[in-house]
Short mmCIF file of C-alpha atoms and ligand atoms in Angstrom, two decimals:
data_model
loop_
_atom_site.label_atom_id
_atom_site.label_comp_id
_atom_site.label_asym_id
_atom_site.label_seq_id
_atom_site.Cartn_x
_atom_site.Cartn_y
_atom_site.Cartn_z
CA ILE A 1 -0.97 2.31 18.33
CA TYR A 2 0.59 4.32 16.83
CA LEU A 3 -1.96 5.36 14.73
CA ASN A 4 -5.87 4.48 13.41
CA LEU A 5 -6.02 4.84 9.58
CA LYS A 6 -10.09 5.18 8.68
CA ARG A 7 -11.46 3.60 5.23
CA GLU A 8 -15.04 2.97 5.07
CA GLU A 9 -16.07 3.08 8.94
CA LYS A 10 -13.10 0.24 9.53
CA ASN A 11 -10.04 1.94 11.95
CA ILE A 12 -6.68 -0.10 11.23
CA PRO A 13 -4.24 0.40 13.44
CA ILE A 14 -0.54 0.78 12.76
CA VAL A 15 1.35 -0.67 15.18
CA PHE A 16 4.90 0.22 15.93
CA VAL A 17 7.05 -2.53 17.43
CA GLU A 18 10.74 -2.51 18.57
CA GLU A 19 11.34 -5.93 18.33
CA VAL A 20 10.26 -9.18 15.88
CA GLU A 21 9.80 -10.46 18.68
CA LYS A 22 6.70 -8.66 19.86
CA ILE A 23 4.65 -8.87 17.02
CA GLY A 24 3.53 -12.68 17.83
CA GLU A 25 1.81 -10.49 20.89
CA HIS A 26 -0.58 -8.66 18.18
CA ILE A 27 -1.68 -11.32 16.02
CA ALA A 28 -2.58 -12.67 19.40
CA TYR A 29 -5.02 -10.49 20.11
CA PHE A 30 -7.33 -11.76 17.42
CA ASN A 31 -9.44 -15.00 16.95
CA TYR A 32 -9.21 -17.35 14.54
CA SER A 33 -9.51 -20.70 13.54
CA ASN A 34 -6.05 -21.08 12.12
CA LEU A 35 -3.08 -18.80 11.46
CA VAL A 36 -1.76 -18.76 7.50
CA ILE A 37 1.78 -16.93 7.55
CA PHE A 38 2.37 -16.26 4.10
CA THR A 39 6.14 -14.87 3.52
CA ASP A 40 8.91 -15.45 0.50
CA LYS A 41 12.11 -17.58 0.83
CA MET A 42 14.38 -14.80 1.26
CA VAL A 43 12.74 -13.53 4.62
CA TYR A 44 12.28 -17.07 5.90
CA ARG A 45 15.67 -17.88 5.70
CA LEU A 46 16.74 -14.68 7.45
CA TYR A 47 13.93 -14.78 10.26
CA LYS A 48 13.01 -18.54 10.68
CA GLY A 49 13.41 -18.96 14.07
CA PHE A 50 10.68 -15.52 14.60
CA ILE A 51 8.38 -16.92 12.27
CA ASP A 52 8.73 -20.71 13.21
CA SER A 53 8.33 -18.81 16.71
CA LEU A 54 4.67 -17.77 15.55
CA LYS A 55 3.21 -21.60 15.56
CA PRO A 56 1.58 -21.26 12.05
CA ALA A 57 -1.03 -23.82 11.00
CA TYR A 58 -0.03 -23.35 7.55
CA LEU A 59 3.25 -21.43 6.32
CA TYR A 60 3.06 -20.80 2.82
CA LEU A 61 6.24 -19.24 0.72
CA PHE A 62 6.62 -17.51 -2.40
CA ASP A 63 10.04 -17.52 -4.12
CA GLU A 64 11.23 -13.96 -4.44
CA GLY A 65 11.16 -11.05 -6.63
CA GLU A 66 8.17 -9.86 -9.19
CA GLU A 67 7.62 -13.20 -10.56
CA SER A 68 5.36 -14.19 -7.99
CA LYS A 69 2.87 -11.40 -8.52
CA SER A 70 1.73 -13.60 -11.22
CA ILE A 71 -1.36 -15.33 -11.75
CA GLU A 72 0.22 -19.12 -11.94
CA SER A 73 1.69 -18.07 -8.66
CA TYR A 74 -1.65 -16.30 -7.24
CA LEU A 75 -3.31 -19.59 -8.45
CA LYS A 76 -0.58 -22.01 -6.70
CA ALA A 77 -1.35 -20.20 -3.23
CA ILE A 78 -4.83 -20.57 -3.28
CA ASP A 79 -4.88 -24.16 -4.65
CA TYR A 80 -2.58 -24.73 -1.60
CA LEU A 81 -5.13 -22.79 0.57
CA LEU A 82 -7.89 -25.33 -0.79
CA ASP A 83 -6.33 -28.46 -0.19
CA SER A 84 -5.07 -27.33 3.34
CA ASN A 85 -8.83 -27.01 3.90
CA VAL A 86 -8.52 -23.36 4.95
CA ASP A 87 -11.75 -21.63 6.37
CA ARG A 88 -12.87 -18.08 6.32
CA ARG A 89 -12.36 -17.71 9.28
CA ALA A 90 -8.45 -18.07 9.48
CA LEU A 91 -5.91 -15.08 9.70
CA PHE A 92 -3.57 -14.88 7.42
CA VAL A 93 -0.25 -12.98 7.84
CA ALA A 94 2.03 -11.58 5.33
CA ILE A 95 5.34 -11.14 6.12
CA GLY A 96 7.51 -9.36 3.69
CA GLY A 97 8.01 -6.73 1.17
CA GLY A 98 5.69 -5.06 -1.65
CA VAL A 99 5.63 -8.47 -4.06
CA VAL A 100 4.33 -10.25 -0.48
CA GLY A 101 2.25 -7.78 0.37
CA ASP A 102 0.37 -7.41 -2.87
CA VAL A 103 -0.16 -11.05 -4.34
CA VAL A 104 -0.87 -11.82 -0.14
CA GLY A 105 -3.32 -9.02 -0.51
CA PHE A 106 -4.92 -10.11 -3.68
CA VAL A 107 -5.50 -14.00 -2.09
CA ALA A 108 -6.94 -12.31 1.19
CA SER A 109 -9.20 -10.40 -0.64
CA THR A 110 -10.49 -13.21 -3.18
CA TYR A 111 -10.02 -16.26 -1.10
CA LYS A 112 -13.35 -17.73 -0.24
CA ARG A 113 -14.94 -13.83 -0.73
CA GLY A 114 -12.02 -12.55 2.14
CA VAL A 115 -9.79 -13.29 4.72
CA ARG A 116 -8.74 -11.39 7.25
CA LEU A 117 -5.28 -10.17 7.12
CA ILE A 118 -2.26 -8.77 8.81
CA HIS A 119 0.65 -6.97 6.95
CA VAL A 120 3.81 -7.13 8.40
CA PRO A 121 6.17 -5.24 5.67
CA THR A 122 9.91 -6.02 5.64
CA THR A 123 11.31 -3.34 3.58
CA LEU A 124 11.58 0.29 3.96
CA LEU A 125 9.22 0.28 0.57
CA SER A 126 6.32 -1.46 2.26
CA MET A 127 6.93 0.16 5.37
CA VAL A 128 6.18 3.26 3.97
CA ASP A 129 4.21 2.83 0.54
CA SER A 130 3.02 -0.43 -0.37
CA SER A 131 1.11 -1.64 3.09
CA ILE A 132 -0.54 1.42 3.91
CA GLY A 133 -3.71 2.18 1.47
CA GLY A 134 -5.47 -1.22 1.01
CA LYS A 135 -4.68 -1.55 -2.94
CA THR A 136 -3.46 -5.11 -3.52
CA GLY A 137 -2.41 -6.93 -7.23
CA ILE A 138 -1.04 -9.07 -9.52
CA ASP A 139 0.87 -8.37 -12.92
CA TYR A 140 -0.64 -9.95 -16.08
CA LYS A 141 1.08 -10.37 -19.78
CA SER A 142 3.92 -8.58 -18.54
CA TYR A 143 1.93 -5.82 -17.70
CA LYS A 144 2.49 -4.81 -13.93
CA ASN A 145 -0.63 -4.64 -11.45
CA GLN A 146 -3.48 -5.59 -13.99
CA ILE A 147 -5.62 -7.58 -11.73
CA GLY A 148 -6.36 -6.45 -8.23
CA THR A 149 -8.50 -5.01 -5.59
CA PHE A 150 -8.84 -2.78 -2.96
CA TYR A 151 -8.65 -4.57 0.66
CA GLN A 152 -8.14 -3.34 3.77
CA PRO A 153 -6.14 -5.47 6.65
CA GLU A 154 -7.07 -5.55 10.03
CA MET A 155 -3.46 -4.01 11.38
CA ILE A 156 -0.18 -3.18 10.05
CA ILE A 157 2.80 -3.82 12.48
CA ILE A 158 5.73 -1.88 11.31
CA CYS A 159 9.14 -3.59 13.06
CA PRO A 160 12.25 -0.87 12.19
CA LYS A 161 14.78 -4.06 13.02
CA PHE A 162 13.98 -5.86 9.63
CA LEU A 163 16.01 -3.07 8.37
CA GLU A 164 19.20 -4.32 9.53
CA THR A 165 19.12 -7.02 6.90
CA LEU A 166 17.98 -4.90 3.79
CA PRO A 167 20.58 -4.82 0.54
CA ARG A 168 21.53 -1.22 -0.12
CA ARG A 169 18.98 -1.17 -2.97
CA GLU A 170 16.76 -2.03 -1.06
CA ILE A 171 17.17 1.03 1.27
CA LEU A 172 17.81 3.30 -1.52
CA SER A 173 14.37 2.37 -3.08
CA GLY A 174 12.59 3.41 -0.32
CA LEU A 175 14.54 6.18 0.50
CA GLY A 176 12.94 7.62 -3.15
CA GLU A 177 10.01 6.98 -1.83
CA ILE A 178 10.47 9.17 1.41
CA ILE A 179 12.14 11.88 -0.47
CA LYS A 180 8.89 12.01 -2.65
CA TYR A 181 6.91 12.25 0.70
CA GLY A 182 9.79 15.38 1.50
CA PHE A 183 8.98 17.23 -1.44
CA THR A 184 5.45 17.19 -2.21
CA LEU A 185 3.66 16.49 0.94
CA ASP A 186 6.25 17.15 4.16
CA LYS A 187 8.99 19.44 3.84
CA SER A 188 10.33 18.37 7.48
CA ILE A 189 11.15 15.38 6.38
CA LEU A 190 14.07 16.89 4.40
CA ILE A 191 15.47 18.77 7.24
CA LYS A 192 18.14 16.09 7.35
CA LYS A 193 18.36 15.67 4.03
CA ASP A 194 22.14 15.88 4.29
CA LYS A 195 22.60 12.86 5.88
CA PHE A 196 20.75 11.13 2.77
CA GLU A 197 23.77 11.69 0.99
CA ASN A 198 26.07 9.70 3.02
CA ASP A 199 25.85 6.17 3.49
CA VAL A 200 22.38 5.01 3.44
CA PHE A 201 22.99 2.17 5.90
CA LYS A 202 23.46 4.83 8.37
CA ILE A 203 20.85 6.42 8.68
CA PHE A 204 18.43 3.21 9.19
CA GLN A 205 21.18 2.79 11.69
CA ASP A 206 20.22 5.86 13.61
CA LYS A 207 17.27 4.37 15.07
CA ILE A 208 15.74 7.82 15.98
CA LEU A 209 16.06 9.40 12.83
CA ALA A 210 14.58 6.54 10.84
CA MET A 211 11.46 5.96 13.12
CA GLN A 212 10.80 9.68 12.53
CA LEU A 213 11.28 9.84 8.28
CA ILE A 214 9.15 6.14 8.54
CA LYS A 215 6.46 7.64 10.70
CA LYS A 216 6.20 11.03 8.81
CA SER A 217 6.15 8.94 5.54
CA ILE A 218 3.93 6.89 7.05
CA ASN A 219 1.51 9.95 7.69
CA CYS A 220 2.07 11.62 4.24
CA LYS A 221 0.32 8.49 2.59
CA VAL A 222 -2.41 8.04 5.39
CA LYS A 223 -3.40 11.37 5.15
CA VAL A 224 -3.57 10.92 1.19
CA VAL A 225 -5.58 7.57 1.25
CA GLU A 226 -7.86 9.07 3.63
CA LYS A 227 -8.88 11.75 1.95
CA ASP A 228 -8.98 10.12 -1.27
CA GLU A 229 -11.89 8.05 -2.83
CA LYS A 230 -10.65 5.12 -4.61
CA GLU A 231 -8.20 6.45 -6.90
CA SER A 232 -8.80 9.89 -8.32
CA LEU A 233 -7.88 13.26 -7.28
CA LEU A 234 -5.38 13.87 -4.72
CA ARG A 235 -3.50 10.15 -4.46
CA GLU A 236 -2.38 11.75 -7.89
CA VAL A 237 0.18 13.55 -5.59
CA LEU A 238 1.73 9.92 -4.67
CA ASN A 239 2.38 9.62 -8.70
CA PHE A 240 5.73 12.94 -8.38
CA GLY A 241 8.33 11.05 -9.95
CA HIS A 242 6.49 8.09 -10.95
CA THR A 243 5.18 9.36 -14.77
CA VAL A 244 8.96 9.54 -16.32
CA GLY A 245 10.06 7.17 -13.27
CA HIS A 246 7.72 4.15 -14.51
CA ALA A 247 8.36 5.27 -18.08
CA LEU A 248 12.31 4.56 -17.14
CA GLU A 249 11.49 1.14 -15.29
CA THR A 250 9.67 -0.12 -18.43
CA TYR A 251 12.03 1.18 -20.60
CA TYR A 252 15.33 -0.36 -18.65
CA ASN A 253 13.43 -3.75 -17.75
CA TYR A 254 13.33 -2.85 -13.97
CA TYR A 255 16.86 -2.85 -13.99
CA PHE A 256 16.74 -1.10 -10.83
CA SER A 257 14.59 -1.43 -7.76
CA HIS A 258 11.57 0.82 -7.83
CA GLY A 259 12.29 3.89 -6.19
CA ILE A 260 15.55 4.24 -7.40
CA PHE A 261 13.47 5.18 -10.61
CA VAL A 262 11.46 7.12 -8.45
CA ILE A 263 14.23 9.02 -8.02
CA LEU A 264 15.56 9.49 -11.31
CA GLY A 265 11.60 10.60 -12.21
CA MET A 266 12.04 13.14 -9.43
CA ILE A 267 15.13 14.45 -11.50
CA ALA A 268 13.10 14.75 -15.09
CA GLU A 269 9.88 16.05 -13.40
CA MET A 270 11.99 18.61 -11.35
CA ILE A 271 13.40 20.01 -14.37
CA LEU A 272 10.03 20.17 -16.38
CA SER A 273 8.57 21.97 -13.20
CA ASN A 274 11.66 24.60 -13.22
CA MET A 275 11.01 24.57 -16.98
CA ILE A 276 7.67 25.76 -16.25
CA PHE A 277 6.92 26.74 -12.99
CA ASN A 278 10.44 27.92 -12.31
CA PHE A 279 11.01 25.33 -9.22
CA ASP A 280 14.13 25.64 -7.94
CA LEU A 281 16.63 23.35 -9.47
CA SER A 282 19.61 23.42 -6.56
CA ASN A 283 16.69 20.64 -5.23
CA VAL A 284 18.10 18.60 -7.67
CA ASP A 285 21.71 18.53 -6.25
CA LEU A 286 20.64 16.26 -3.46
CA LEU A 287 19.29 13.41 -5.62
CA ILE A 288 21.93 13.67 -8.42
CA ARG A 289 24.38 13.06 -5.17
CA ILE A 290 22.59 10.11 -3.81
CA PHE A 291 23.23 8.60 -6.75
CA GLU A 292 27.20 9.66 -7.09
CA LYS A 293 27.62 8.60 -3.73
CA ASN A 294 26.15 5.18 -4.17
CA SER A 295 27.57 4.60 -7.88
CA ILE A 296 24.20 4.35 -9.44
CA LYS A 297 24.70 4.73 -13.21
CA LEU A 298 22.30 4.04 -15.95
CA PRO A 299 22.95 0.96 -17.68
CA GLN A 300 22.78 2.75 -21.44
CA ARG A 301 21.80 5.85 -23.09
CA PHE A 302 17.73 6.18 -23.80
CA GLU A 303 16.17 6.79 -26.65
CA LYS A 304 13.90 9.81 -25.37
CA SER A 305 11.29 9.55 -28.18
CA GLN A 306 10.38 5.84 -26.50
CA ILE A 307 10.23 7.07 -23.51
CA ILE A 308 7.84 9.57 -24.38
CA SER A 309 5.93 6.44 -26.04
CA ILE A 310 5.97 4.88 -22.85
CA MET A 311 4.65 7.88 -21.03
CA LYS A 312 1.77 7.91 -23.44
CA TYR A 313 0.29 4.42 -22.59
CA ASP A 314 0.67 5.35 -19.04
CA LYS A 315 -2.52 3.92 -17.60
CA LYS A 316 -3.01 7.28 -15.77
CA ASN A 317 -3.26 9.38 -18.65
CA ILE A 318 -6.42 9.66 -20.13
CA ASN A 319 -6.24 10.40 -23.85
CA ALA A 320 -3.17 9.71 -24.28
CA SER A 321 -2.07 13.33 -23.26
CA ILE A 322 1.06 13.21 -20.98
CA ARG A 323 -0.28 14.51 -17.51
CA MET A 324 1.68 14.62 -14.45
CA VAL A 325 2.32 16.19 -10.97
CA LEU A 326 4.91 19.63 -11.11
CA LEU A 327 6.09 20.95 -8.28
CA LYS A 328 6.18 25.20 -8.24
CA ASP A 329 7.70 24.82 -4.74
CA VAL A 330 8.74 22.16 -2.32
CA CYS A 331 5.29 20.99 -1.10
CA ASP A 332 3.24 23.17 -3.58
CA TYR A 333 2.41 21.00 -6.49
CA VAL A 334 0.00 20.98 -9.24
CA LEU A 335 -1.72 18.03 -10.36
CA GLY A 336 -2.37 16.72 -13.58
CA TYR A 337 -0.59 19.09 -15.98
CA GLU A 338 -0.34 18.40 -19.34
CA VAL A 339 3.16 18.95 -20.50
CA ASN A 340 3.63 19.48 -24.30
CA GLU A 341 5.35 17.01 -25.86
CA ASP A 342 8.08 19.56 -27.16
CA ILE A 343 8.74 20.72 -23.67
CA LEU A 344 9.23 17.02 -22.49
CA TYR A 345 11.45 15.63 -24.99
CA GLU A 346 13.81 19.20 -24.28
CA ALA A 347 13.83 17.95 -20.30
CA LEU A 348 14.60 14.65 -20.90
CA ASP A 349 17.38 15.93 -23.09
CA ARG A 350 18.70 17.76 -20.09
CA PHE A 351 17.99 15.29 -18.26
CA GLU A 352 20.26 13.07 -20.14
CA LYS A 353 22.97 15.10 -19.58
CA ILE A 354 22.64 15.10 -15.83
CA VAL A 355 22.36 11.61 -15.11
CA LEU A 356 24.34 10.06 -17.93
P1 NAD B 1 10.27 -7.02 -2.80
O1 NAD B 1 8.84 -7.67 -2.49
O2 NAD B 1 10.20 -7.67 -4.09
O3 NAD B 1 11.51 -6.89 -1.75
C1 NAD B 1 12.85 -6.69 -2.20
C2 NAD B 1 13.91 -7.92 -1.83
O4 NAD B 1 13.59 -8.11 -0.53
C3 NAD B 1 12.82 -9.07 -2.17
O5 NAD B 1 14.40 -9.87 -2.48
C4 NAD B 1 12.86 -9.61 -0.62
O6 NAD B 1 12.77 -11.30 -0.56
C5 NAD B 1 13.71 -9.31 -0.12
N1 NAD B 1 13.62 -8.34 1.17
C6 NAD B 1 12.67 -8.69 1.76
N2 NAD B 1 12.47 -7.98 3.13
C7 NAD B 1 13.69 -8.24 3.66
C8 NAD B 1 14.46 -8.12 5.17
N3 NAD B 1 13.94 -7.32 6.07
N4 NAD B 1 15.51 -7.80 4.91
C9 NAD B 1 16.53 -8.54 3.39
N5 NAD B 1 16.07 -8.94 2.11
C10 NAD B 1 14.45 -8.72 2.45
O7 NAD B 1 10.04 -5.45 -3.51
P2 NAD B 1 9.39 -4.12 -2.70
O8 NAD B 1 10.26 -2.75 -2.87
O9 NAD B 1 9.48 -3.94 -0.84
O10 NAD B 1 8.12 -4.47 -3.13
C11 NAD B 1 8.22 -4.19 -4.30
C12 NAD B 1 6.45 -3.99 -4.90
O11 NAD B 1 5.51 -3.16 -4.11
C13 NAD B 1 6.22 -4.30 -6.69
O12 NAD B 1 5.80 -5.54 -7.13
C14 NAD B 1 5.11 -3.22 -6.55
O13 NAD B 1 4.49 -2.88 -7.47
C15 NAD B 1 5.07 -3.09 -5.27
N6 NAD B 1 3.83 -1.89 -4.78
C16 NAD B 1 2.84 -1.75 -4.03
C17 NAD B 1 1.45 -0.23 -3.94
C18 NAD B 1 0.78 -0.58 -3.08
O14 NAD B 1 0.32 0.20 -2.97
N7 NAD B 1 0.10 -2.07 -2.75
C19 NAD B 1 3.01 0.48 -3.73
C20 NAD B 1 4.67 0.39 -3.99
C21 NAD B 1 4.59 -0.41 -4.75
ZN1 ZN B 2 6.09 3.91 -6.07
#
């Protein structure tokens, strides 16, 4: 056990294993009627041998991609479980990225009022972010995560070996969240930041560095989740880069993987932090070089006023004022800062000149 996450009297072990073959040993520790494994078609194609070796009583495959977080996809999985007579003493194992984790989390928390679940995150983003904290959810009417629950798994099993097959855009996406933890909660994540600018594949080929980054990131998320009640004050810090990031993500219709929009959002929010709190803008250089090295370019110009109106309707903004996390310095943050629209417009103008 790497550490125990404590939520409402429950200890949730976060376990690290070096080889995928070791995952089964941790699952075997539980008593259950049937083992039900959920994954997506891509992950199954890549890890068929390993998944079959776990000898699940039932194996359910989602299509890969965000579409699997639809209500239809959720109901299809529920139908499958009902048709198979799966009872509530079953053990569910979600093997995959944040999509599989979120939808299976929601299935597990609602099927027969709750079935035990183990998360086996296979993307960098799901290892450092979505598998930790107990948020589950599906999308509804083209809005993300509108229906969901808080549901803690029995265990989270992290195996960095899964990263070896992950495409560049998904590595970058997870790296975006890792860098966010570095700028908000743990400076030491940024110590080897010059490596982030090199080939992103190299960072995670360096087993020791990869492990350090993943563990430090998980520590950040655990610390915040443990301290905070369901989505209130401190958890807000995890939204650094996300206010502008989400607006761009919506505007560009999910053109990049999520964490890449977070990197863009952090650039814009650092510019704002500079204008309001004199935050040292040289911190932006790292983020820009990551984009340059990976030839990431926005597909076309954006309409600043439209980005601002999308932000106004962000669910996190009470009374349609635009609030966000800003930085005075690295790891010295201000939560819920209400940003004036004129300043935001000017910041987006500067941001555009940098990223386009
Ligand atoms: P994802 O689950 O869509 O995975 C990305 C792609 O990588 C998919 O095509 C998948 O098939 C593939 N893949 C997964 N593992 C692989 C591997 N080891 N090798 C090769 N390919 C692999 O994306 P994601 O970024 O992991 O998750 C995004 C989702 O997570 C979003 O729906 C988002 O809303 C959600 N999320 C949830 C939380 C939370 O707290 N619950 C937090 C952040 C994000
Ligand atoms: Zn995020």
